[in-house]
Coordinates of C-alpha atoms in Angstrom, one line a residue:
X1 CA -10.9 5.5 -18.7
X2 CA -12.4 6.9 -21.6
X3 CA -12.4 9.7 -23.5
X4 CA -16.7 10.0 -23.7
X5 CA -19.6 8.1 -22.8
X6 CA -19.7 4.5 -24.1
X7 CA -19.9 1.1 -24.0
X8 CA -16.6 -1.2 -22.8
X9 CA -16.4 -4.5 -24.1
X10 CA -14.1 -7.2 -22.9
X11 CA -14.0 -10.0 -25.3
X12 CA -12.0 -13.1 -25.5
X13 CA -11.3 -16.0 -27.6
X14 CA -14.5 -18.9 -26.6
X15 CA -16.8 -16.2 -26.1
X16 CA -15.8 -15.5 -22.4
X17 CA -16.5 -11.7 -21.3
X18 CA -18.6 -8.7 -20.6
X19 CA -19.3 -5.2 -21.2
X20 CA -20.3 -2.2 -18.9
X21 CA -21.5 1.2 -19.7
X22 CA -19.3 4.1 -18.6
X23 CA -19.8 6.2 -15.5
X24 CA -18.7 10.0 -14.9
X25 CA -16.9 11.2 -12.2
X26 CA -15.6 15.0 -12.7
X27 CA -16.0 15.0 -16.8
X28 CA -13.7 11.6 -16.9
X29 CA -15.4 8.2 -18.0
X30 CA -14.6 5.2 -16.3
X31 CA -16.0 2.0 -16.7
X32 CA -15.2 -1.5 -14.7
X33 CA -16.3 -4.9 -16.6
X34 CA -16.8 -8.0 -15.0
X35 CA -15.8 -11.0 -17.1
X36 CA -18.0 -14.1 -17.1
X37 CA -17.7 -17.6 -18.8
X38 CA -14.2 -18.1 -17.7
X39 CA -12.4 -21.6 -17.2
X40 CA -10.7 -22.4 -14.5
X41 CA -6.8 -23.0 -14.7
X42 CA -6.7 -21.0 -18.3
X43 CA -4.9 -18.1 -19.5
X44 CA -6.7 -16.6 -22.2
X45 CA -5.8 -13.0 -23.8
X46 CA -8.8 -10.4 -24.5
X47 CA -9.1 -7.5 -25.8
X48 CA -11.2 -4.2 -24.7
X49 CA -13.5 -2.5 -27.2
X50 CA -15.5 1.1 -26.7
X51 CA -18.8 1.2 -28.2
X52 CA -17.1 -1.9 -30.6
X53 CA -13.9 -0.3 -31.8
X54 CA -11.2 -1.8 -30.4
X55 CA -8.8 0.4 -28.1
X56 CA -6.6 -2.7 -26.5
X57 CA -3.8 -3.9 -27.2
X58 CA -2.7 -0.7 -28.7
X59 CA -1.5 -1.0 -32.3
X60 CA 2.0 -2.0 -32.7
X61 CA 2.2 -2.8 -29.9
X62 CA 5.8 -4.6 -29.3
X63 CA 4.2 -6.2 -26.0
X64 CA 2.5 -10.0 -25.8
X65 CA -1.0 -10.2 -25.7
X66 CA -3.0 -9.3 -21.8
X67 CA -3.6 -12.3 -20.5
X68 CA -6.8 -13.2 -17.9
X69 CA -5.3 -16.4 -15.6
X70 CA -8.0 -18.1 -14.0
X71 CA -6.6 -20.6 -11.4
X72 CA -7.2 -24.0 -10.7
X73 CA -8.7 -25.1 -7.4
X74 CA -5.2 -26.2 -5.5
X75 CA -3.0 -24.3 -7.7
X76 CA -0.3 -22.4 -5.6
X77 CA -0.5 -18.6 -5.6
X78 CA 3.3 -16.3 -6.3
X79 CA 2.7 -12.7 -4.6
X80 CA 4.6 -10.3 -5.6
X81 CA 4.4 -6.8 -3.1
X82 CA 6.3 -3.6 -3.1
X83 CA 5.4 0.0 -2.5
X84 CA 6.7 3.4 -2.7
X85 CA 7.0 3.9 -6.4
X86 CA 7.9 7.6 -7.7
X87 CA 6.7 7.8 -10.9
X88 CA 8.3 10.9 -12.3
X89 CA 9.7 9.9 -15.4
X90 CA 13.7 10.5 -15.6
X91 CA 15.0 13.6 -18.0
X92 CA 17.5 12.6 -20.7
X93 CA 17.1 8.7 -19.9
X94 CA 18.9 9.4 -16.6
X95 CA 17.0 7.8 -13.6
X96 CA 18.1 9.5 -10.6
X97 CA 17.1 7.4 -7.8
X98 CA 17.7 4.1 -10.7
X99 CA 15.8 1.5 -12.5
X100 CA 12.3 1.2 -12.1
X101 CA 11.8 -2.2 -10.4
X102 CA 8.1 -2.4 -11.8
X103 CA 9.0 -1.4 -15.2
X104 CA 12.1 -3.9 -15.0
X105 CA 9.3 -6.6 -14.1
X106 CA 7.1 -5.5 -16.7
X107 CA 10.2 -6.2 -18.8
X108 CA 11.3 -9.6 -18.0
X109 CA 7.5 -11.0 -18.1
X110 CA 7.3 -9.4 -21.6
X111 CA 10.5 -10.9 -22.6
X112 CA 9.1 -14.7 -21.8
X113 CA 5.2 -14.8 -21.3
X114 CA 5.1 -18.5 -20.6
X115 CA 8.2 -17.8 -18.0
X116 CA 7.2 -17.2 -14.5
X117 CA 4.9 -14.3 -13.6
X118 CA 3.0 -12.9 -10.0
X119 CA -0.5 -14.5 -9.6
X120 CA -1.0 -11.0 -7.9
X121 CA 0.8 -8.4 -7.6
X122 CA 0.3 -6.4 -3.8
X123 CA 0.9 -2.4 -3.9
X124 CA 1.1 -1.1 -0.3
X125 CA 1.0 2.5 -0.5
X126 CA 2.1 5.3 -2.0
X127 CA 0.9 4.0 -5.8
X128 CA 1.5 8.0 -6.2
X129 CA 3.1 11.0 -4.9
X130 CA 0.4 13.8 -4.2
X131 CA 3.0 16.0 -2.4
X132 CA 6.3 15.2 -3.9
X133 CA 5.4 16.0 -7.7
X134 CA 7.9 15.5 -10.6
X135 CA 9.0 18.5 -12.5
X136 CA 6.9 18.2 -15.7
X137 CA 3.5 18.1 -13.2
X138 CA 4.5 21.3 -11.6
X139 CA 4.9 22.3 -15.1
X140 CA 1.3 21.2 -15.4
X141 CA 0.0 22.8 -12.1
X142 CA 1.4 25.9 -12.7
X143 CA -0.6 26.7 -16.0
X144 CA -3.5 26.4 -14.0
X145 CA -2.9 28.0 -11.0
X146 CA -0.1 30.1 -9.5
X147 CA 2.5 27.7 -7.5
X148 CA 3.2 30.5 -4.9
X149 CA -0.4 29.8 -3.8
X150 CA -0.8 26.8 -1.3
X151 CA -0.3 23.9 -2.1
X152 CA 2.1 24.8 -4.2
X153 CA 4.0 22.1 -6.1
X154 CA 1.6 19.6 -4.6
X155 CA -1.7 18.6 -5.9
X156 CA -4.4 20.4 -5.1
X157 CA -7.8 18.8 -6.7
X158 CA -9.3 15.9 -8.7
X159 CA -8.2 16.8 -12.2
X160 CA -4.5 17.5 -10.8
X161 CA -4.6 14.0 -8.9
X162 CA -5.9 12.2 -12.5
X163 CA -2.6 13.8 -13.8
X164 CA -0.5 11.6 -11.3
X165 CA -2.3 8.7 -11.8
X166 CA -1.4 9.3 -16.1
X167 CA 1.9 9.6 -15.2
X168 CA 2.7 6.6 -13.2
X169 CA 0.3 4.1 -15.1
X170 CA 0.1 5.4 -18.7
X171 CA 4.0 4.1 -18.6
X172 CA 3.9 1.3 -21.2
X173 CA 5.6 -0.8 -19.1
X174 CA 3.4 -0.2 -16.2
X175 CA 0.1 -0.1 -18.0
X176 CA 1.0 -3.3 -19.8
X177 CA 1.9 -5.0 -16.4
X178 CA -1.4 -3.7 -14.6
X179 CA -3.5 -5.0 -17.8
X180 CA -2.4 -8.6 -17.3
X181 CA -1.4 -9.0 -13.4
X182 CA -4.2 -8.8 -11.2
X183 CA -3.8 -6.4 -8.0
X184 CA -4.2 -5.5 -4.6
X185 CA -4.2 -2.0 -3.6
X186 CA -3.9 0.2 -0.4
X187 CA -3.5 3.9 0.3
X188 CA -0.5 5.4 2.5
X189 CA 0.1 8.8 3.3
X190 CA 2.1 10.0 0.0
X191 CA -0.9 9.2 -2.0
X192 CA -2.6 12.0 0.2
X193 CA -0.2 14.0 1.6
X194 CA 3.3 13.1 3.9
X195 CA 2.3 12.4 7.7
X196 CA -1.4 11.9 6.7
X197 CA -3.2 11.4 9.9
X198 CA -0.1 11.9 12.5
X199 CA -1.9 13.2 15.3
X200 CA -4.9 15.1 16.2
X201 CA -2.7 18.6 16.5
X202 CA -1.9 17.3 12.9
X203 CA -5.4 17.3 11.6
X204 CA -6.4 20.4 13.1
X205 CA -3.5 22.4 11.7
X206 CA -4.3 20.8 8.5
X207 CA -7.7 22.1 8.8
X208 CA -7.2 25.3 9.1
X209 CA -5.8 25.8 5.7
X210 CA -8.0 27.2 3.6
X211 CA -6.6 24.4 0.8
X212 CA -6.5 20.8 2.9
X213 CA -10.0 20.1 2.9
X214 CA -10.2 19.7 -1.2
X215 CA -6.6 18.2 -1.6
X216 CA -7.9 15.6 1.2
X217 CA -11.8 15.0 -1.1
X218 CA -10.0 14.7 -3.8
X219 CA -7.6 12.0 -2.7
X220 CA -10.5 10.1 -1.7
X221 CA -12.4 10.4 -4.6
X222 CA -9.4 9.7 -7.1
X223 CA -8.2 6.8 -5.0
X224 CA -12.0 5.0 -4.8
X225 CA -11.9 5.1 -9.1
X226 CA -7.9 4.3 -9.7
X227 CA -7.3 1.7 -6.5
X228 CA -10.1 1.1 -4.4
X229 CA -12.9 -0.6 -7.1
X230 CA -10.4 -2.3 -8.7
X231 CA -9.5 -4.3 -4.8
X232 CA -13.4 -5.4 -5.0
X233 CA -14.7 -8.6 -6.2
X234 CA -17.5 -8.5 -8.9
X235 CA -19.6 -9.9 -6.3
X236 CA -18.8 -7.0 -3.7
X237 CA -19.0 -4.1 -6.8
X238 CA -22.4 -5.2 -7.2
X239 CA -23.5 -4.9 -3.5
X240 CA -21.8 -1.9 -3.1
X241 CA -24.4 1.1 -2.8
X242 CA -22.2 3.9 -4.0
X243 CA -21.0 2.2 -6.7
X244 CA -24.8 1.8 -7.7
X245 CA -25.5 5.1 -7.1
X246 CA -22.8 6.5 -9.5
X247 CA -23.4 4.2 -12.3
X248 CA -26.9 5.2 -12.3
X249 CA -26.6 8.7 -11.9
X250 CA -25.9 11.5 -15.5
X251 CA -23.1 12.4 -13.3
X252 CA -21.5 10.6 -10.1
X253 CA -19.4 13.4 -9.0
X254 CA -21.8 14.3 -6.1
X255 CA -22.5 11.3 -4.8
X256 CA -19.0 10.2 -4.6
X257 CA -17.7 13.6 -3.3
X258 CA -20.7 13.2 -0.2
X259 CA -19.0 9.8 0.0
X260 CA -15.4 11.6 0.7
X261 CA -16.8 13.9 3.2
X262 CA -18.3 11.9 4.9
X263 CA -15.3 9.5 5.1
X264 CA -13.5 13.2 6.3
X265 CA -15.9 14.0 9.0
X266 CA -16.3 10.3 10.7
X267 CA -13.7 7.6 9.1
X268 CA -15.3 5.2 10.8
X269 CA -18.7 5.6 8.6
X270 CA -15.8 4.6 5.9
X271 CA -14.4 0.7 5.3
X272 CA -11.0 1.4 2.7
X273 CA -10.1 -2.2 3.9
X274 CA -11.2 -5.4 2.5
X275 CA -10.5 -9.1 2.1
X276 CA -9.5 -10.9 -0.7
X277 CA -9.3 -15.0 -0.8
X278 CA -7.1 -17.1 -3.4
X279 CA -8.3 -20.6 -2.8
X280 CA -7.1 -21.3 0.8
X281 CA -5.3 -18.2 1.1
X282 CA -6.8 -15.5 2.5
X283 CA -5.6 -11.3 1.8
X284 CA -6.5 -8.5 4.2
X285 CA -5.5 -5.7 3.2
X286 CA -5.6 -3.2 6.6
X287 CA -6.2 1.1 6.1
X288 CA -3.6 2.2 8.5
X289 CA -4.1 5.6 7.2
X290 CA -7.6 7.0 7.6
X291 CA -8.9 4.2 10.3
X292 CA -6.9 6.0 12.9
X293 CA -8.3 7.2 16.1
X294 CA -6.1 10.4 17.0
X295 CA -7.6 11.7 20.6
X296 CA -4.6 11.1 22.1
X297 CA -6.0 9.5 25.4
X298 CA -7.6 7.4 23.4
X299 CA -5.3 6.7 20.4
X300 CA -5.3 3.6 18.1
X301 CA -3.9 3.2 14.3
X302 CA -7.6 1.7 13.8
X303 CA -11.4 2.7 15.2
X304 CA -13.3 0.4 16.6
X305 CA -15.0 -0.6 14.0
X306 CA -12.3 -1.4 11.6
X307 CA -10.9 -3.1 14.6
X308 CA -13.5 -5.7 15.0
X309 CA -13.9 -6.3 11.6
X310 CA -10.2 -7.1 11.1
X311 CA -11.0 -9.7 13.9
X312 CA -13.8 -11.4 12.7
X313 CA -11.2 -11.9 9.1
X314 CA -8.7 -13.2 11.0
X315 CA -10.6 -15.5 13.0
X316 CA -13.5 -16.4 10.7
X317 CA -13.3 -20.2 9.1
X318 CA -10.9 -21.5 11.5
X319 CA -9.4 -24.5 9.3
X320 CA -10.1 -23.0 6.0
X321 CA -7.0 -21.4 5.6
X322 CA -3.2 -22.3 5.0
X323 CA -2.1 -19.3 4.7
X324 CA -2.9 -15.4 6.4
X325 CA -1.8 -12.7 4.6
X326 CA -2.2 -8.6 6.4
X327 CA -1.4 -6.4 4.1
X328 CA -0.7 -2.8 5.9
X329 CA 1.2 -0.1 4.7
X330 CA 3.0 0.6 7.9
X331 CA 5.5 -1.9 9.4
X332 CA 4.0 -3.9 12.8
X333 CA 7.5 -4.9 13.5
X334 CA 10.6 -2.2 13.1
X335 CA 14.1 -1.8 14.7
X336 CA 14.2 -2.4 18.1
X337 CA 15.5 1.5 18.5
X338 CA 12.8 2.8 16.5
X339 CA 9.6 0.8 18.1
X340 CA 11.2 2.2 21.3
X341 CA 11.3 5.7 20.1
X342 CA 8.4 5.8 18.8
X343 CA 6.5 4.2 21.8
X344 CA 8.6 6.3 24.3
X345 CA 7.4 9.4 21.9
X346 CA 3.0 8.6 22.2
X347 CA 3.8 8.1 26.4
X348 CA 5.3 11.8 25.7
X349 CA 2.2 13.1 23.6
X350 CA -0.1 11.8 25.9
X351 CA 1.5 13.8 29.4
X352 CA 3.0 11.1 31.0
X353 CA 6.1 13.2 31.4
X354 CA 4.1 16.7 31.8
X355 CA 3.3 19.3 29.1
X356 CA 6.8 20.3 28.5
X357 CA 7.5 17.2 27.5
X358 CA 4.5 16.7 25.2
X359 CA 4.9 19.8 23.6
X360 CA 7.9 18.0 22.6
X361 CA 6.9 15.0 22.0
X362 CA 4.4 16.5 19.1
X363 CA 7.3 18.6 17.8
X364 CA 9.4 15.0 17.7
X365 CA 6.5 12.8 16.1
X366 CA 6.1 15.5 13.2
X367 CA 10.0 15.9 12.3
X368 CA 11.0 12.6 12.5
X369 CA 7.5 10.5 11.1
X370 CA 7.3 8.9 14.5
X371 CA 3.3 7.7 13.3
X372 CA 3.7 3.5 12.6
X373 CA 2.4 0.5 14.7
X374 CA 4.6 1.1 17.7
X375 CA 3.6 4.7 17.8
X376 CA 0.0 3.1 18.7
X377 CA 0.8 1.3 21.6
X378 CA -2.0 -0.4 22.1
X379 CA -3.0 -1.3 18.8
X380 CA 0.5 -2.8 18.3
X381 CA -0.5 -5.0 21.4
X382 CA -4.2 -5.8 19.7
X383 CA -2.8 -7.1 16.6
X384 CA 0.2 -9.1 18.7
X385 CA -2.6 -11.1 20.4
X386 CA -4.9 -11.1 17.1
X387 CA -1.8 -12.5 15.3
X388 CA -1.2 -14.8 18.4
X389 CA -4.7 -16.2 18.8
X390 CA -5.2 -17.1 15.2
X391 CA -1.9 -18.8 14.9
X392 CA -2.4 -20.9 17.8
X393 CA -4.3 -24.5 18.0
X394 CA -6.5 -26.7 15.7
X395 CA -7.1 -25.1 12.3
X396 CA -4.1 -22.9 12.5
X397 CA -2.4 -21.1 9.6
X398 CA 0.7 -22.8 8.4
X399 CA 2.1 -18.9 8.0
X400 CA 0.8 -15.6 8.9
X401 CA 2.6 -12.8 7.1
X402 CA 2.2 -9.0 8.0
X403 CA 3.5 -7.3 4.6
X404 CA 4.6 -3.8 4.9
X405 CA 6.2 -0.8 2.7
X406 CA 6.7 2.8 3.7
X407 CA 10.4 2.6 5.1
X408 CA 12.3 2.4 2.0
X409 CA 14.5 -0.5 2.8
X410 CA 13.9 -4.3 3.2
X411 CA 13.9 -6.8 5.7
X412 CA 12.5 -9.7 7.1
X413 CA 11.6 -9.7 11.3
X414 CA 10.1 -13.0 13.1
X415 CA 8.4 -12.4 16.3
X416 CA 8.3 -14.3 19.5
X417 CA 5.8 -14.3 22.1
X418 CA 6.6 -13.6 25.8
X419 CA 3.7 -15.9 27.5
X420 CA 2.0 -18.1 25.1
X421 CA 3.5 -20.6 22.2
X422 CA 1.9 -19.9 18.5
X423 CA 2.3 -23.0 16.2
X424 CA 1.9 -20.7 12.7
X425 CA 4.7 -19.2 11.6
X426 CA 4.8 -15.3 11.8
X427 CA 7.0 -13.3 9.5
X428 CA 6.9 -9.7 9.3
X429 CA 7.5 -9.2 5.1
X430 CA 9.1 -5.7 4.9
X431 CA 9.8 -4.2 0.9
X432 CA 10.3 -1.0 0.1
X433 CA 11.0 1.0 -2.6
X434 CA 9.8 -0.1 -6.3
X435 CA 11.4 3.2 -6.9
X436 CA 12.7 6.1 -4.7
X437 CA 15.4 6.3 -2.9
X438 CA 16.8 6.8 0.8
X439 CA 19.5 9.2 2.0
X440 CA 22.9 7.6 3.7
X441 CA 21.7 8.9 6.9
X442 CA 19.2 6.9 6.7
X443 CA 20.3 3.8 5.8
X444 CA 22.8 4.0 8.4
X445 CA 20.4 4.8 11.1
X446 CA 18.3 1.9 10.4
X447 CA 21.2 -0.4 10.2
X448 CA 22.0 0.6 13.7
X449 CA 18.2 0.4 15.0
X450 CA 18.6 -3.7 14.7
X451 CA 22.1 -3.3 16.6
X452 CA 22.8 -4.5 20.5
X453 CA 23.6 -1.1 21.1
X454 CA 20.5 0.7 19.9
X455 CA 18.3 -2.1 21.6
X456 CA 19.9 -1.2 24.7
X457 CA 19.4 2.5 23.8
X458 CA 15.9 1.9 22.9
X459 CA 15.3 0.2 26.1
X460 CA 16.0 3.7 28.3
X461 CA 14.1 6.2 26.6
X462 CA 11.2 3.4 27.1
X463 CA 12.0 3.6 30.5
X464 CA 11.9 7.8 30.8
X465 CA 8.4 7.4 29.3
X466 CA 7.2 4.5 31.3
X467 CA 6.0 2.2 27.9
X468 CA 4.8 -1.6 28.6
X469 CA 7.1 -4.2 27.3
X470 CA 5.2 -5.0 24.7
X471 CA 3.9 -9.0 24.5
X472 CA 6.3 -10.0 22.0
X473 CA 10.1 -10.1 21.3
X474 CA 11.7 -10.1 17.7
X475 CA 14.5 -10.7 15.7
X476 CA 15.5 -9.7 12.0
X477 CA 16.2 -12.8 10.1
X478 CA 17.0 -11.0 7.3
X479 CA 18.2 -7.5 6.1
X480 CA 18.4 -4.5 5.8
X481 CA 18.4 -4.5 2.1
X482 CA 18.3 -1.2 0.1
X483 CA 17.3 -0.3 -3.6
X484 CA 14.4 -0.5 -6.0
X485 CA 13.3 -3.6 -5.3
X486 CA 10.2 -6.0 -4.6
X487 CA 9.7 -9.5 -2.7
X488 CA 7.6 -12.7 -4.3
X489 CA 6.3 -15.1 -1.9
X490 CA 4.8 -18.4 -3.2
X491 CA 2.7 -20.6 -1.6
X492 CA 1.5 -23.9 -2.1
X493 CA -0.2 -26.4 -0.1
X494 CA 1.1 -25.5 3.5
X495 CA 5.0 -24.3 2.1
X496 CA 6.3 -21.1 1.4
X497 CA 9.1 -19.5 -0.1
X498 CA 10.0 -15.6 0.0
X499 CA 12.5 -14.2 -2.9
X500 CA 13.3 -10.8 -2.5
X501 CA 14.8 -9.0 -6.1
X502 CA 16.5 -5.5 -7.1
X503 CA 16.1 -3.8 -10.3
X504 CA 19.7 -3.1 -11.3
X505 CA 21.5 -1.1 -14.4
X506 CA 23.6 -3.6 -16.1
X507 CA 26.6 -2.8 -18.0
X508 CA 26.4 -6.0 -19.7
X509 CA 23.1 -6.0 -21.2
X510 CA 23.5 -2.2 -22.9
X511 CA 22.6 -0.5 -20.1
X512 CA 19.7 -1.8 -19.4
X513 CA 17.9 -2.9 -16.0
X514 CA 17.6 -6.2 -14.7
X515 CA 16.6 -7.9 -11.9
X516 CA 19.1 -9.9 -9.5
X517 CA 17.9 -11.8 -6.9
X518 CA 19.0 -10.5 -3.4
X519 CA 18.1 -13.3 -1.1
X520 CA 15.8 -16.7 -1.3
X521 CA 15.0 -18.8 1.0
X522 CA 12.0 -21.0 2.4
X523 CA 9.5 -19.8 4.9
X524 CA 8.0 -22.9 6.1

């Protein structure tokens, strides 16, 4: 972003880069430059210049140079993924939900550029918290409006959703990380508002604030310049007709905002997910937010048109891939005793215990975030066979990883399937937060969802609302693991290896936060 109208400039040693002229979306100036004339299997540092004074790296700066990494055909790829990162910035040096495990990253990578870094670094939701604001925002949003007015302490429009995104990424640490890791981006409901997209009795008592419809446009519109066109590959930025359309318009606040409202009246006139390849490792990152279809006879976590074109990714190429990444913001795999819960609570919603019982079951699915894969029965099952059919036979992946945030703990879950053999192996990749934190009650209740107990629990209130069995069984293999934290997974040739790490305050080192590793171990 910019301060005016101008010309960005990436330039690098060997004359590799580009420049792009700045577009306007609500009195800001962005700009995205592709960079040409890269080799493959470099590094090389650049540095940005606006209208040829150069803005990057800051001066005196105390951090290495931003690197570009090109990789070499056959190179292994490290992904690093995390979500759930609170950005608020802590009050007298004191943290209160801890280190920063981005930051800490940030820190160690500075500390020794040649050392080990992500190839790509995965965010899966909640890059910002539009409804849980720090207390220097609200400061913010209260001289400009009056925070007894709805929505209060929570954003309510473009320039107040800019604000979040300056104070989670103009962090030096952060902003230094994100100008020499490349990333993959998703939305999840914090980034919009808690419980975004529940159920249709959700949306329509949303709607009839008078404040929802602008909080929701703005999201959009904020999230397609911060996250979304940075997901897109030069090749895809310049086919994409928006994107045209607001680089050559004065002013591209009106064609994005008919963008967002159209994407609010029919999501499925919308694609937010996308596909990213690494060589012979393929990234598909999956909107389980705004794809959902809410009628509740009817209900799925993704229309049928994001549907299909999540099949045709899986599926397309068979051979050409090692390894299958999906990328969704919501767990596919949870404790047994929550999946239950959460299926028993849709057969509720839907009447298949009467309207006592669904007036209950909405009540239930608000208070207690009953709204992830299981809660979409049969778009849990779609993805089980999806998963199931592309792992199976000649040209099979050698892993197929679903990687998930949202829940604020870790773990690992491996699925098996009831009627069929699958040759890939399947891990469900669970890591959350980078930084937030989760109540006792909490932790203890999911520790007891993966007990014998709760699975036995789970298994009668699935009964009382008449649910499948679903086509696969599962086990956690590893977990639950709490704290700010992130997992890496590197792959090379047909291998993988998962390390999961927590940012920790050390005594030792002056009170300052490192990261320990939690658990390694091979994949495949």
């Amino acid at each position: 972003e910019a301060s005016r109208p101008c010309t960005a400039e990436v330039r690098c040693p060997g004359g590799a880069g580009g420049t792009a002229r700045t577009f306007q979306i609500e009195g800001h100036h962005y700009a995205v430059v592709p960079v040409t004339g890269l080799t493959a299997g470099t590094s090389v540092p650049y540095e940005v210049l606006l209208d040829g004074v150069r803005v990057w790296p800051l001066p005196d700066s105390f951090f290495p140079p931003s690197v570009i990494h090109s990789p070499a055909t056959g190179d292994g790829l490290r992904v690093a993924l995390g979500s759930c990162r609170w950005a608020a910035p802590p009050a007298d040096g004191k943290d209160p939900v801890g280190p920063d495990a981005l930051d800490t990253l940030a820190a160690r990578i500075a500390a020794d550029p040649e050392g080990e870094r992500p190839d790509v670094l995965l965010l899966l939701g909640d890059q910002i918290y539009a409804d849980e604001t720090s207390e220097a925002t609200r400061r913010r949003l209260a001289a400009r409006r009056d925070p007894a007015d709805p929505p209060g302490g929570g954003v309510a429009d473009y320039e107040e959703y800019t604000g979040l995104y300056y104070e989670s990424w103009l962090d030096p640490e952060v902003r230094w990380l994100l100008s020499t890791v490349p990333t993959c981006m998703i939305f999840d409901d914090h980034d919009v508002i808690d419980d975004w997209n529940t159920s249709a009795a959700w949306l329509a008592d949303m709607r009839a604030t008078d404040w929802w419809r602008e909080r929701l446009l703005s999201g959009l519109m904020s999230y397609w310049v911060h996250q979304h066109l940075g997901n897109l590959s030069p090749a895809e930025l310049a086919a994409d007709p928006l994107y045209a359309a607001v680089r050559t318009a004065p002013d591209g606040t009106v064609a994005l905002r008919a963008f967002a409202a159209r994407a609010e009246a029919d999501p499925a006139s919308v694609r937010w997910s996308y596909r990213r390849d690494f060589g012979r490792i393929r990234v598909l990152m999956v909107d389980s937010r705004a794809a959902r279809v809410l009628d509740e006879d009817d209900r799925a976590m993704l229309d049928p048109r994001e549907a299909r074109w999540l099949r045709d990714q899986v599926l397309a190429d068979r051979g050409s891939c090692d390894h299958l990444l999906i990328g969704t913001s919501l767990p596919w795999l949870l404790p047994h005793l929550v999946h239950d819960a959460e299926a028993w609570d849709a057969a509720l919603c839907r009447g298949e215990r009467g309207p006592r019982w669904a007036r209950f079951g909405e009540w239930l699915r608000r208070r207690a975030d009953l709204e992830h894969w299981a809660a979409f029965p049969a778009s849990f099952v779609a993805v089980a066979e999806l998963i199931a059919e592309a792992g199976s036979g000649p040209g099979a992946p050698a892993t197929i990883s679903v990687l998930s945030g949202d829940v604020h703990h870790a773990y690992i879950a491996e699925p098996a399937w009831r009627s069929r053999p699958v040759s890939s192996r399947v891990v469900q990749l669970t890591c959350s937060p980078v930084h937030n934190s989760v109540p006792l009650s909490m932790r203890l209740g999911f520790r007891f969802g993966w007990s014998a107990p709760a699975r036995a629990l789970g298994r009668l209130v699935a009964r009382h609302g008449h649910c499948v069995e679903p086509p696969v069984t599962w086990r956690r293999t590893g977990g639950p693991w709490f704290g700010n934290q992130f997992m890496t997974l590197t792959l090379h040739g047909r291998s993988a290896r998962l390390r999961l790490e927590r940012a920790r305050t050390q005594a030792a080192a002056g009170g300052r936060a490192r990261l320990e590793t939690v658990t390694e171990r091979t994949v495949l």
